[in-house]
mmCIF file of C-alpha atoms and ligand atoms in Angstrom:
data_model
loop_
_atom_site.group_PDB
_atom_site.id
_atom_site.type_symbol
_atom_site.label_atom_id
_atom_site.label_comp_id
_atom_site.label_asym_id
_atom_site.label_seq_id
_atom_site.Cartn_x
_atom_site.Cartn_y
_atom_site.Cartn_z
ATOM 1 C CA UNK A 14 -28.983 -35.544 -12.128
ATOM 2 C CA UNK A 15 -30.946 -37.555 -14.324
ATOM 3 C CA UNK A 16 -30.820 -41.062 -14.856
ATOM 4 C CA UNK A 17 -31.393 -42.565 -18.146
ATOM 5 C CA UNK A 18 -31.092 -45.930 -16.994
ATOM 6 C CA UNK A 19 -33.431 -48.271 -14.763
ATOM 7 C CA UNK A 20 -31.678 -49.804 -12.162
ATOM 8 C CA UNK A 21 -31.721 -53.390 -13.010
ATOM 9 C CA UNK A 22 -30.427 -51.881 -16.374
ATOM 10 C CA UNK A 23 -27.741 -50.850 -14.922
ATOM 11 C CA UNK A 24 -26.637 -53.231 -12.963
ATOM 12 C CA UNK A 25 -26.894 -56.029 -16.371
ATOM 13 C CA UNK A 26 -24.589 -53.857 -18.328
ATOM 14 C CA UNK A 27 -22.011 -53.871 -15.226
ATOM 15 C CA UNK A 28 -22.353 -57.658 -14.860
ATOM 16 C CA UNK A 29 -21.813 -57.833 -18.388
ATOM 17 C CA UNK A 30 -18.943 -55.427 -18.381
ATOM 18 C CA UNK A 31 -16.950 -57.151 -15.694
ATOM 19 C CA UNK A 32 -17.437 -60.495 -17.574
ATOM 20 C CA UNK A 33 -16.311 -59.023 -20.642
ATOM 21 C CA UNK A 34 -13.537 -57.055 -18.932
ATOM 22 C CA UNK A 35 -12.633 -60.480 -16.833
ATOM 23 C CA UNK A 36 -12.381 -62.166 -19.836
ATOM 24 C CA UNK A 37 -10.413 -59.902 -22.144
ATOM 25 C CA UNK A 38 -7.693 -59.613 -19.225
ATOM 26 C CA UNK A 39 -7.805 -62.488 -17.014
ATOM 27 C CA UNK A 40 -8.311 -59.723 -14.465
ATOM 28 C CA UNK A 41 -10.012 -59.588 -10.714
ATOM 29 C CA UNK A 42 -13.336 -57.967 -11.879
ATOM 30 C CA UNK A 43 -12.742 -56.325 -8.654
ATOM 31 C CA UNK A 44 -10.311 -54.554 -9.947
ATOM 32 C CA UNK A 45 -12.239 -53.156 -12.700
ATOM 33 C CA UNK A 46 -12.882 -48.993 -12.209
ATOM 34 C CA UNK A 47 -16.883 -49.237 -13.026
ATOM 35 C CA UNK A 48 -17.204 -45.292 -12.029
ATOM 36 C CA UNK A 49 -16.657 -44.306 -15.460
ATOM 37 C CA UNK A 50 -20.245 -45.806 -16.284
ATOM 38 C CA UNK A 51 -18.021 -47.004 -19.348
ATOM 39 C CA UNK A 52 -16.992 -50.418 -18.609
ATOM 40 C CA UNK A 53 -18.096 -52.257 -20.970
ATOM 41 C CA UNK A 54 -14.885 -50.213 -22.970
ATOM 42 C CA UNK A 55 -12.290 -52.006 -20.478
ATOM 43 C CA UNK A 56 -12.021 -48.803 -18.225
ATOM 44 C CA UNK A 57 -8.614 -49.029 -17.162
ATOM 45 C CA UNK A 58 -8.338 -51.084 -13.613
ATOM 46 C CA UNK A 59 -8.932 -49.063 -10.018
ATOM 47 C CA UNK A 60 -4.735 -49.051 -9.603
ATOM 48 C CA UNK A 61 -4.088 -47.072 -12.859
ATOM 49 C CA UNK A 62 -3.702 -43.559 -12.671
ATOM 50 C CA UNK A 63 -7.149 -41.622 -12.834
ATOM 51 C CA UNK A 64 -5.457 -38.770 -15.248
ATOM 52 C CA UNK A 65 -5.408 -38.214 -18.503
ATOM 53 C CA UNK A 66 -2.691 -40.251 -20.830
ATOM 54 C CA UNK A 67 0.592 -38.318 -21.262
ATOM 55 C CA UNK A 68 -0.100 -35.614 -18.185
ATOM 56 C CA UNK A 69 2.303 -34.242 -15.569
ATOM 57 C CA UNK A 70 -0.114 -36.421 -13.045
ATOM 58 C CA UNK A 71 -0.069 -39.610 -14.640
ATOM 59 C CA UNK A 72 3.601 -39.311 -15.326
ATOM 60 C CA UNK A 73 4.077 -38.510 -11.276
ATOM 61 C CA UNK A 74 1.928 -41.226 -10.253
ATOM 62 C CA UNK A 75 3.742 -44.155 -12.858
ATOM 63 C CA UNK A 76 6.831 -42.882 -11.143
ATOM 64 C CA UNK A 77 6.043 -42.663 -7.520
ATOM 65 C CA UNK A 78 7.452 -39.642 -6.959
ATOM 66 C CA UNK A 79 6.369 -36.411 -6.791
ATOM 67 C CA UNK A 80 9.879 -34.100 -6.682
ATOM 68 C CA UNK A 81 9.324 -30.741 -4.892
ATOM 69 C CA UNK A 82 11.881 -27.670 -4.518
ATOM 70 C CA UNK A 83 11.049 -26.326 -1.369
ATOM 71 C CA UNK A 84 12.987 -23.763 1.849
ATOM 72 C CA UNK A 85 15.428 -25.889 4.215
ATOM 73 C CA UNK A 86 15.852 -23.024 6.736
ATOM 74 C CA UNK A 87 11.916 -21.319 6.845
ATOM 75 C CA UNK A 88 10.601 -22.426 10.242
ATOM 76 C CA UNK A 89 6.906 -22.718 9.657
ATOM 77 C CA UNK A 90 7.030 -23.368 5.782
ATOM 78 C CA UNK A 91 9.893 -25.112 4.824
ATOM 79 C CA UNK A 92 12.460 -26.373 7.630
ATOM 80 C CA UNK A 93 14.576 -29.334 6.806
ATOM 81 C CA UNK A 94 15.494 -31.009 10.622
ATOM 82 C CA UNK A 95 19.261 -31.480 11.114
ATOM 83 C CA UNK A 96 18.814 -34.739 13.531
ATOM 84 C CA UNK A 97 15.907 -36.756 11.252
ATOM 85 C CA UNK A 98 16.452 -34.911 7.532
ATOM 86 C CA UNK A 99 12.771 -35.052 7.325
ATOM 87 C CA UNK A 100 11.325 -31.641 5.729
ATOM 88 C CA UNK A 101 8.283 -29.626 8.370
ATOM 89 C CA UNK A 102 6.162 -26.664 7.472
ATOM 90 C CA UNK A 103 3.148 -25.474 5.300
ATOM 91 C CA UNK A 104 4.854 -25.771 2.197
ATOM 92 C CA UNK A 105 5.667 -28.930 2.680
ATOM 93 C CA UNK A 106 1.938 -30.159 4.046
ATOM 94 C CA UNK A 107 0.895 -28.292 0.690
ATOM 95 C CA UNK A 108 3.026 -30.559 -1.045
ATOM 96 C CA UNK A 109 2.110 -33.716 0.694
ATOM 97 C CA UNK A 110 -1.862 -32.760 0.231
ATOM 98 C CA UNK A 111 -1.362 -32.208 -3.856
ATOM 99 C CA UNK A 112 1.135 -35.802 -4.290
ATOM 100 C CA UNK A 113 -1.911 -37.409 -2.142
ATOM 101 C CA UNK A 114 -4.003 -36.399 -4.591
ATOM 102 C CA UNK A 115 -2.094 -37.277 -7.274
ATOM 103 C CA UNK A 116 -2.019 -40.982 -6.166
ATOM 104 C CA UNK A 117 -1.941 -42.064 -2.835
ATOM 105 C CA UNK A 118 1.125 -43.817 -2.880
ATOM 106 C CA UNK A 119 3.206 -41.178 -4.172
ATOM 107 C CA UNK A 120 5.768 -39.835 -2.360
ATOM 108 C CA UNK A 121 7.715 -36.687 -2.360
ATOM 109 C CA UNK A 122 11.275 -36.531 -3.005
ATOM 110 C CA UNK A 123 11.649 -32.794 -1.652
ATOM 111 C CA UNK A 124 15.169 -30.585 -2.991
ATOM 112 C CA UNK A 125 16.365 -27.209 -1.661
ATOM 113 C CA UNK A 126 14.886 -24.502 -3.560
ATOM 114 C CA UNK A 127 16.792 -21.009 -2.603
ATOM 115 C CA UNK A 128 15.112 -17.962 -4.123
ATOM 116 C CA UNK A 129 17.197 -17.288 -7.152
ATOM 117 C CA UNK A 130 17.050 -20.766 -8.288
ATOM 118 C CA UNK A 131 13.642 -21.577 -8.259
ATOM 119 C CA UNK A 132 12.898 -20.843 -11.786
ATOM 120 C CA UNK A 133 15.925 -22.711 -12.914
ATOM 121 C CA UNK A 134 14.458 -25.761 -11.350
ATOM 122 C CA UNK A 135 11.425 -25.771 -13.322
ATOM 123 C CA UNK A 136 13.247 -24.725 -16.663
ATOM 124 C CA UNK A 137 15.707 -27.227 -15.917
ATOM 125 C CA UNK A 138 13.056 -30.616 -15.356
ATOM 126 C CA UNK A 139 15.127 -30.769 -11.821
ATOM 127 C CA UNK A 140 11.489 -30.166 -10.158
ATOM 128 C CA UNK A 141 7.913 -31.221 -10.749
ATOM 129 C CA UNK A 142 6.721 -28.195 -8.747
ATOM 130 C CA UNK A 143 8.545 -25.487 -6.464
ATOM 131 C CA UNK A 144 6.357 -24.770 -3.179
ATOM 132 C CA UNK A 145 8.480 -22.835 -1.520
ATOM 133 C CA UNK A 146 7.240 -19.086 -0.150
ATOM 134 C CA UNK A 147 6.951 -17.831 -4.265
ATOM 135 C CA UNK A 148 5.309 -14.949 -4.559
ATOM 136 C CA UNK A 149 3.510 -15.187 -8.340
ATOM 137 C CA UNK A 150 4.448 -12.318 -10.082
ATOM 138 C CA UNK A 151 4.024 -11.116 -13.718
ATOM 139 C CA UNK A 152 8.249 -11.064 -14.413
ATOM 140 C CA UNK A 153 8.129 -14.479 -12.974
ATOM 141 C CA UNK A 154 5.536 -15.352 -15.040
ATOM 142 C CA UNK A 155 7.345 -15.090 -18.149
ATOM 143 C CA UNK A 156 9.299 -18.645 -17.314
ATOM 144 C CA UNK A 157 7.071 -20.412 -14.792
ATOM 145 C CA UNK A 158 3.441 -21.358 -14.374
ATOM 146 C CA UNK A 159 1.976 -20.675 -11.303
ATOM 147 C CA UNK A 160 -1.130 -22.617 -9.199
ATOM 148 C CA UNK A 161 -2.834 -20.698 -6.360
ATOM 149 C CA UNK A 162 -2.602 -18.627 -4.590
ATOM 150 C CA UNK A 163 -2.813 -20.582 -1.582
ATOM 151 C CA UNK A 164 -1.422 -17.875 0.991
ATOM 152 C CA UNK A 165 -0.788 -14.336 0.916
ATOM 153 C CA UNK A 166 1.820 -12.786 2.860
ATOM 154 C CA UNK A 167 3.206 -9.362 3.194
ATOM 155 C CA UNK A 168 7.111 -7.923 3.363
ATOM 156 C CA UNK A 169 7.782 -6.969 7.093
ATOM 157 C CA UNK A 170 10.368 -5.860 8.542
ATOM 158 C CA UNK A 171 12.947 -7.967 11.931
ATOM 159 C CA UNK A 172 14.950 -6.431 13.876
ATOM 160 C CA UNK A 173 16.806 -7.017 17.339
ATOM 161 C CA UNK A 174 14.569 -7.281 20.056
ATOM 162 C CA UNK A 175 14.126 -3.683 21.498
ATOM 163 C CA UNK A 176 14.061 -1.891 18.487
ATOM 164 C CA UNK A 177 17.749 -0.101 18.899
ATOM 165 C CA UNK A 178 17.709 2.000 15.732
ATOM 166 C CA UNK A 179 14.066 2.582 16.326
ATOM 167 C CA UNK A 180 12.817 1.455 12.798
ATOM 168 C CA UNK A 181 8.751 1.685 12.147
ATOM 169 C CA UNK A 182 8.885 1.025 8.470
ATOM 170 C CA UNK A 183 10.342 0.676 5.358
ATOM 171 C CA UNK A 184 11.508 4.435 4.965
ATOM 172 C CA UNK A 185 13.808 4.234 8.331
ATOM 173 C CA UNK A 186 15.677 1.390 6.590
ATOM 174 C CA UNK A 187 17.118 4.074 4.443
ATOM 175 C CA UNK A 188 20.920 4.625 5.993
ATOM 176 C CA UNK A 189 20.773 1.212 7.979
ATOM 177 C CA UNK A 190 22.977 -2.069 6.808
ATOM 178 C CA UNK A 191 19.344 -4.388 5.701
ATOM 179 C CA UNK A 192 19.659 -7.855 4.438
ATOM 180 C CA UNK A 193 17.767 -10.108 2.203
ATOM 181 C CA UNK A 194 17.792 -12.571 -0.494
ATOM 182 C CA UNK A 195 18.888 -12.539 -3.650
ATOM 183 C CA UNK A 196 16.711 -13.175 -6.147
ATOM 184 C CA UNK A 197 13.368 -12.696 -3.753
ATOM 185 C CA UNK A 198 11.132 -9.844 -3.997
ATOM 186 C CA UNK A 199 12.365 -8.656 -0.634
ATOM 187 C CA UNK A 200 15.175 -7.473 -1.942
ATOM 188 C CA UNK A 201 13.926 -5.445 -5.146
ATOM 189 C CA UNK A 202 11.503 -3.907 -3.064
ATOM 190 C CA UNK A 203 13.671 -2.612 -0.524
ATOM 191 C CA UNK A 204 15.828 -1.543 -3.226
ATOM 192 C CA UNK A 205 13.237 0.705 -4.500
ATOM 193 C CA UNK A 206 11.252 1.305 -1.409
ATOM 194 C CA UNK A 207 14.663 2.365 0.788
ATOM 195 C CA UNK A 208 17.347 3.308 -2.297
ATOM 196 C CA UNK A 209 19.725 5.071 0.614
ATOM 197 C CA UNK A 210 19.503 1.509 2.073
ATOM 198 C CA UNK A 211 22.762 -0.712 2.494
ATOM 199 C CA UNK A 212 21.599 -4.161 1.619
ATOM 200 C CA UNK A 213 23.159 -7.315 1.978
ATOM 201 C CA UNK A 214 22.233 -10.285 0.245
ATOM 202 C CA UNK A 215 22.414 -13.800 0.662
ATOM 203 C CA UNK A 216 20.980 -16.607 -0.920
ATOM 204 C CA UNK A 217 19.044 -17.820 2.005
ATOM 205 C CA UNK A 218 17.072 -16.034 5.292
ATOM 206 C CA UNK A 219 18.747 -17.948 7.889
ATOM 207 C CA UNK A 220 21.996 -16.486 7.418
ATOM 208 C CA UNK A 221 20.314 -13.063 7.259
ATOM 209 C CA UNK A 222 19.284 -14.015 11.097
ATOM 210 C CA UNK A 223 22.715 -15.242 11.895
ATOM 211 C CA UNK A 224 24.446 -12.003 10.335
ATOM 212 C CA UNK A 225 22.092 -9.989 12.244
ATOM 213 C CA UNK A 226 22.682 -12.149 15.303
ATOM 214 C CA UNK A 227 26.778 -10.434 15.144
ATOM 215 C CA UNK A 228 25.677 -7.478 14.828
ATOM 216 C CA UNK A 229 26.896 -7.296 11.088
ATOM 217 C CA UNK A 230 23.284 -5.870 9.528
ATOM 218 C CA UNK A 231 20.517 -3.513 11.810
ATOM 219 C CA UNK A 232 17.661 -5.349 10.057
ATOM 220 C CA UNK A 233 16.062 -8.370 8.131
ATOM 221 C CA UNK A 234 13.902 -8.035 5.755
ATOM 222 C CA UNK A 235 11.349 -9.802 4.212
ATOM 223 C CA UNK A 236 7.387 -11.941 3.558
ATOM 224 C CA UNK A 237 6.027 -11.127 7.306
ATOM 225 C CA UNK A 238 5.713 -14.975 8.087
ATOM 226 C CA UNK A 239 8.957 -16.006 7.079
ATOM 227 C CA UNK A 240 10.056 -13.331 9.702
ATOM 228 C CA UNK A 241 7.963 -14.320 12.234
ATOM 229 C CA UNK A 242 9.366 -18.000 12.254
ATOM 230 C CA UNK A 243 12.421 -16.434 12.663
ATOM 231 C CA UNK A 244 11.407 -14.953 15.782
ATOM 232 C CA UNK A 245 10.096 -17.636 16.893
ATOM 233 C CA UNK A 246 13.584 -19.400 16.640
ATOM 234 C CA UNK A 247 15.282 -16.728 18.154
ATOM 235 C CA UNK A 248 13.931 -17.185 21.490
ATOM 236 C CA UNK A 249 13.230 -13.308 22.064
ATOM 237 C CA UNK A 250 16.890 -12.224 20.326
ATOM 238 C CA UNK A 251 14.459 -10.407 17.470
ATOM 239 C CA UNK A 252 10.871 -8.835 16.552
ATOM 240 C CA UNK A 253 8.952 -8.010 14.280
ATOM 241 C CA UNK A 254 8.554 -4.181 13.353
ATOM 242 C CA UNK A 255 5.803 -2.057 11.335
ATOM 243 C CA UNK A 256 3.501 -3.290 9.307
ATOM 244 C CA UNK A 257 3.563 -5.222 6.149
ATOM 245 C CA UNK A 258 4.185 -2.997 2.987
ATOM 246 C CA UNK A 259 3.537 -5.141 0.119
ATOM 247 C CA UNK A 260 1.204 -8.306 -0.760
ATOM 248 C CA UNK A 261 2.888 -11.590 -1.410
ATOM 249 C CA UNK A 262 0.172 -13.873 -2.833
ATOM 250 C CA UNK A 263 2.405 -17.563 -2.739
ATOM 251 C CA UNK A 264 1.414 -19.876 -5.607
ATOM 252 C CA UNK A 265 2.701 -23.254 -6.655
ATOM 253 C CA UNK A 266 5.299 -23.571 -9.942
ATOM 254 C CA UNK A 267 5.533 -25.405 -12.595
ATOM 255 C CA UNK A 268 6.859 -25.560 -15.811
ATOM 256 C CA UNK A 269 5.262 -22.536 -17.566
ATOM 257 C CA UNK A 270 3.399 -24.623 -20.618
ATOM 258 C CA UNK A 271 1.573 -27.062 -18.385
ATOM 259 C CA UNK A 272 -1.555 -25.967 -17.832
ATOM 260 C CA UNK A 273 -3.227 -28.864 -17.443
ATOM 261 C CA UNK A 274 -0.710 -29.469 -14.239
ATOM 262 C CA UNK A 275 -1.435 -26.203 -13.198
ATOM 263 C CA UNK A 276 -5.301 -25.952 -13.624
ATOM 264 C CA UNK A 277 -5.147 -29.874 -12.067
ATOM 265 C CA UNK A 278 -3.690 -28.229 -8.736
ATOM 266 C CA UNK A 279 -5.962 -25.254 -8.737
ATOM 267 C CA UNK A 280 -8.910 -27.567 -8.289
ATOM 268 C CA UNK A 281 -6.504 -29.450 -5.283
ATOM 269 C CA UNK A 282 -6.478 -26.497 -4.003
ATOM 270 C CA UNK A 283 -9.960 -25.463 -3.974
ATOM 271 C CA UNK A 284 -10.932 -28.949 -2.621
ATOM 272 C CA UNK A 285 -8.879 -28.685 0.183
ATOM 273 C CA UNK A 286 -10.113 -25.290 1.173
ATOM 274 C CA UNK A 287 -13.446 -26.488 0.924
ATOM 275 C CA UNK A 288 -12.514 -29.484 3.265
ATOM 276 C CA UNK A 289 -11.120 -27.795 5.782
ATOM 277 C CA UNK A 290 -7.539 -29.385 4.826
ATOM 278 C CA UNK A 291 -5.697 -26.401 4.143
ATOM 279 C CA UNK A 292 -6.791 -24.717 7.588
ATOM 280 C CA UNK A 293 -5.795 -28.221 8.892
ATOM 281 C CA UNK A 294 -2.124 -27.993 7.802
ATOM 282 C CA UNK A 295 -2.374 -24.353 8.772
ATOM 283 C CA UNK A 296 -2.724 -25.013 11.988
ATOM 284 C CA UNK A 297 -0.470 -27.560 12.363
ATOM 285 C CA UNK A 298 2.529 -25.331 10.916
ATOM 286 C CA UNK A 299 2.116 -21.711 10.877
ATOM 287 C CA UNK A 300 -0.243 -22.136 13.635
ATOM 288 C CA UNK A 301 2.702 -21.872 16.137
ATOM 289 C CA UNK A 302 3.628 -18.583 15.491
ATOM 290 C CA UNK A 303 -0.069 -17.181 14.395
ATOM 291 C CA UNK A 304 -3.262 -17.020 16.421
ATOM 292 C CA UNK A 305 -5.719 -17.015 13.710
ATOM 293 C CA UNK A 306 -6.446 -19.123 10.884
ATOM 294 C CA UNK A 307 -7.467 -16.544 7.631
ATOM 295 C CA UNK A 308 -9.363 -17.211 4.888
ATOM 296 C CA UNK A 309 -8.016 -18.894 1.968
ATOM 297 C CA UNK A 310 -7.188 -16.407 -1.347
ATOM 298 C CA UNK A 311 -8.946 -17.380 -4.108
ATOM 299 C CA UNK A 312 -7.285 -19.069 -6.663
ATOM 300 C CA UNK A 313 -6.753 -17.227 -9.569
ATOM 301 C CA UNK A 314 -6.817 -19.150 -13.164
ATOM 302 C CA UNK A 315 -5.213 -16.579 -15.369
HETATM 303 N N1 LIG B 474 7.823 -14.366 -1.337
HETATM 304 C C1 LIG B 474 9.002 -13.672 -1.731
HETATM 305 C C2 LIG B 474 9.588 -14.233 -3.002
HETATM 306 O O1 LIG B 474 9.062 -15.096 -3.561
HETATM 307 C C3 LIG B 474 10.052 -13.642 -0.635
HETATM 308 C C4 LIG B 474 10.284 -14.952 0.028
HETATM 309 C C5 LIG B 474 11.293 -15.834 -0.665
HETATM 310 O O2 LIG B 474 12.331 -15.334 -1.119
HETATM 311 O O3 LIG B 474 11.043 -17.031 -0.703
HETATM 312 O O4 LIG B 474 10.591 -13.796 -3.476
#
């Protein structure tokens, strides 16, 4: 970079801009945000939001609050604990790493996002952003906006440990009682992939795991990490079967207009990849259940 500017010139129009800016406000001239090499303007002081007037992330960061609709019963990406209510998993550290961003004293006020809803939330204003296991798609598209990707999964298929019905993939769920979620792509996709298929659906995994857990359904399925959390929480009662059959790339929605919200969390995103943040909260989340740390997708700003 260039600079137009001798030093000492510099340094006279920011003694002269804090004076004015002083002046005009009564203000700290500590206070005063001199990065914008605008001062002498009145640049608006260090503790006012950074983003533009009127956006998503100024309106977030005048509240405090950052409201996120996010799993309750995903072990490793969204887990809500019974004894301390507090919300654990990747989602969630995605969530916390954008509001930080945002401001640093904003803080998330997280709300149960099932799959079918999750739209809804965002139409609705009930949700700044939904970061819970949402696979962008094109039919989603049509209502939401979407930021990322910032994982990719693929649909897998759980079953009780030992395999009884012997099931390798998605064909052999044909003829077996399979459950999944309503309004995920799980369950469209087995509904194409396996038409002879008898599905169940609920509106969240866990009681997929429990139904399977009496014996009322052969097999769970659905995105190969939600699955394998499941395992994990199972304590050797299920596993994991075949290989993954479709690609779930996860991004973050918002309200479908607000691209400037959107495009603001794509660059989040690629700062934290570049940091080494997002492998961070990888590892302290899905890390548990997953030996190696993958690459980050690339985010795609359609
Ligand atoms: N990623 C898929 C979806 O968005 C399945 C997981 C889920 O239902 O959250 O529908």
């Amino acid at each position: 970079m260039t600079r137009t500017r001798s030093r000492t010139g510099w340094l006279a129009a920011l003694v002269l801009a804090l004076a004015l800016v002083a002046a005009a406000c009564g203000q700290d001239a500590r206070e005063v945000d001199t990065g914008a090499g605008d001062a002498a303007g009145g640049g608006p002081p260090a503790s006012a939001p950074a983003h533009p007037a009127g956006s998503t992330m100024a309106e977030i960061q005048a509240a405090g609050t950052m409201t996120v609709g996010t799993k309750f019963d995903q072990p490793g990406f969204g887990l809500k604990r019974a004894t301390t209510g507090e919300v654990e998993g990747f989602d969630v550290e995605i969530a916390r790493l954008i509001a930080e961003a945002i401001g640093p004293e904003v803080e998330i006020e997280f709300t149960e996002a099932p799959s079918a809803v999750r739209e809804q939330l965002l139409e609705n204003g009930d949700v700044d952003t939904v970061i819970a296991t949402y696979t962008i798609n094109d039919a989603r598209k049509q209502r939401v906006g979407f930021a990322g990707p910032y994982y990719v999964a693929g649909q897998d298929i759980m079953v009780p440990a030992g395999n009884p019905l012997g099931i390798q993939g998605v064909d052999d769920l044909n003829g077996k009682r399979v459950c999944s979620v309503s309004g995920s792509t799980s369950v469209e996709n087995v509904r194409k992939m396996a038409p002879q298929a008898q599905v169940t659906e609920f509106d969240v995994y866990s009681k997929c795991a429990d139904a399977m857990g009496d014996g009322r359904i052969d097999a769970v399925t659905t995105d190969n990490t939600i699955l394998l959390g499941l395992v994990e929480a199972s304590k050797g009662a299920y596993e994991l079967v075949g290989e993954p059959f479709t690609t779930e790339p996860y991004g973050i929605g918002v309200p479908k207009d607000d691209v400037e919200f959107r495009n603001f969390i794509n660059d989040i995103l690629e700062d934290l990849y570049a940091s080494g943040a997002w492998a961070a909260a990888y590892e302290r989340t899905l890390g548990e259940f997953v030996d190696e740390i993958p690459e980050p997708p690339e985010v795609d700003r359609y």
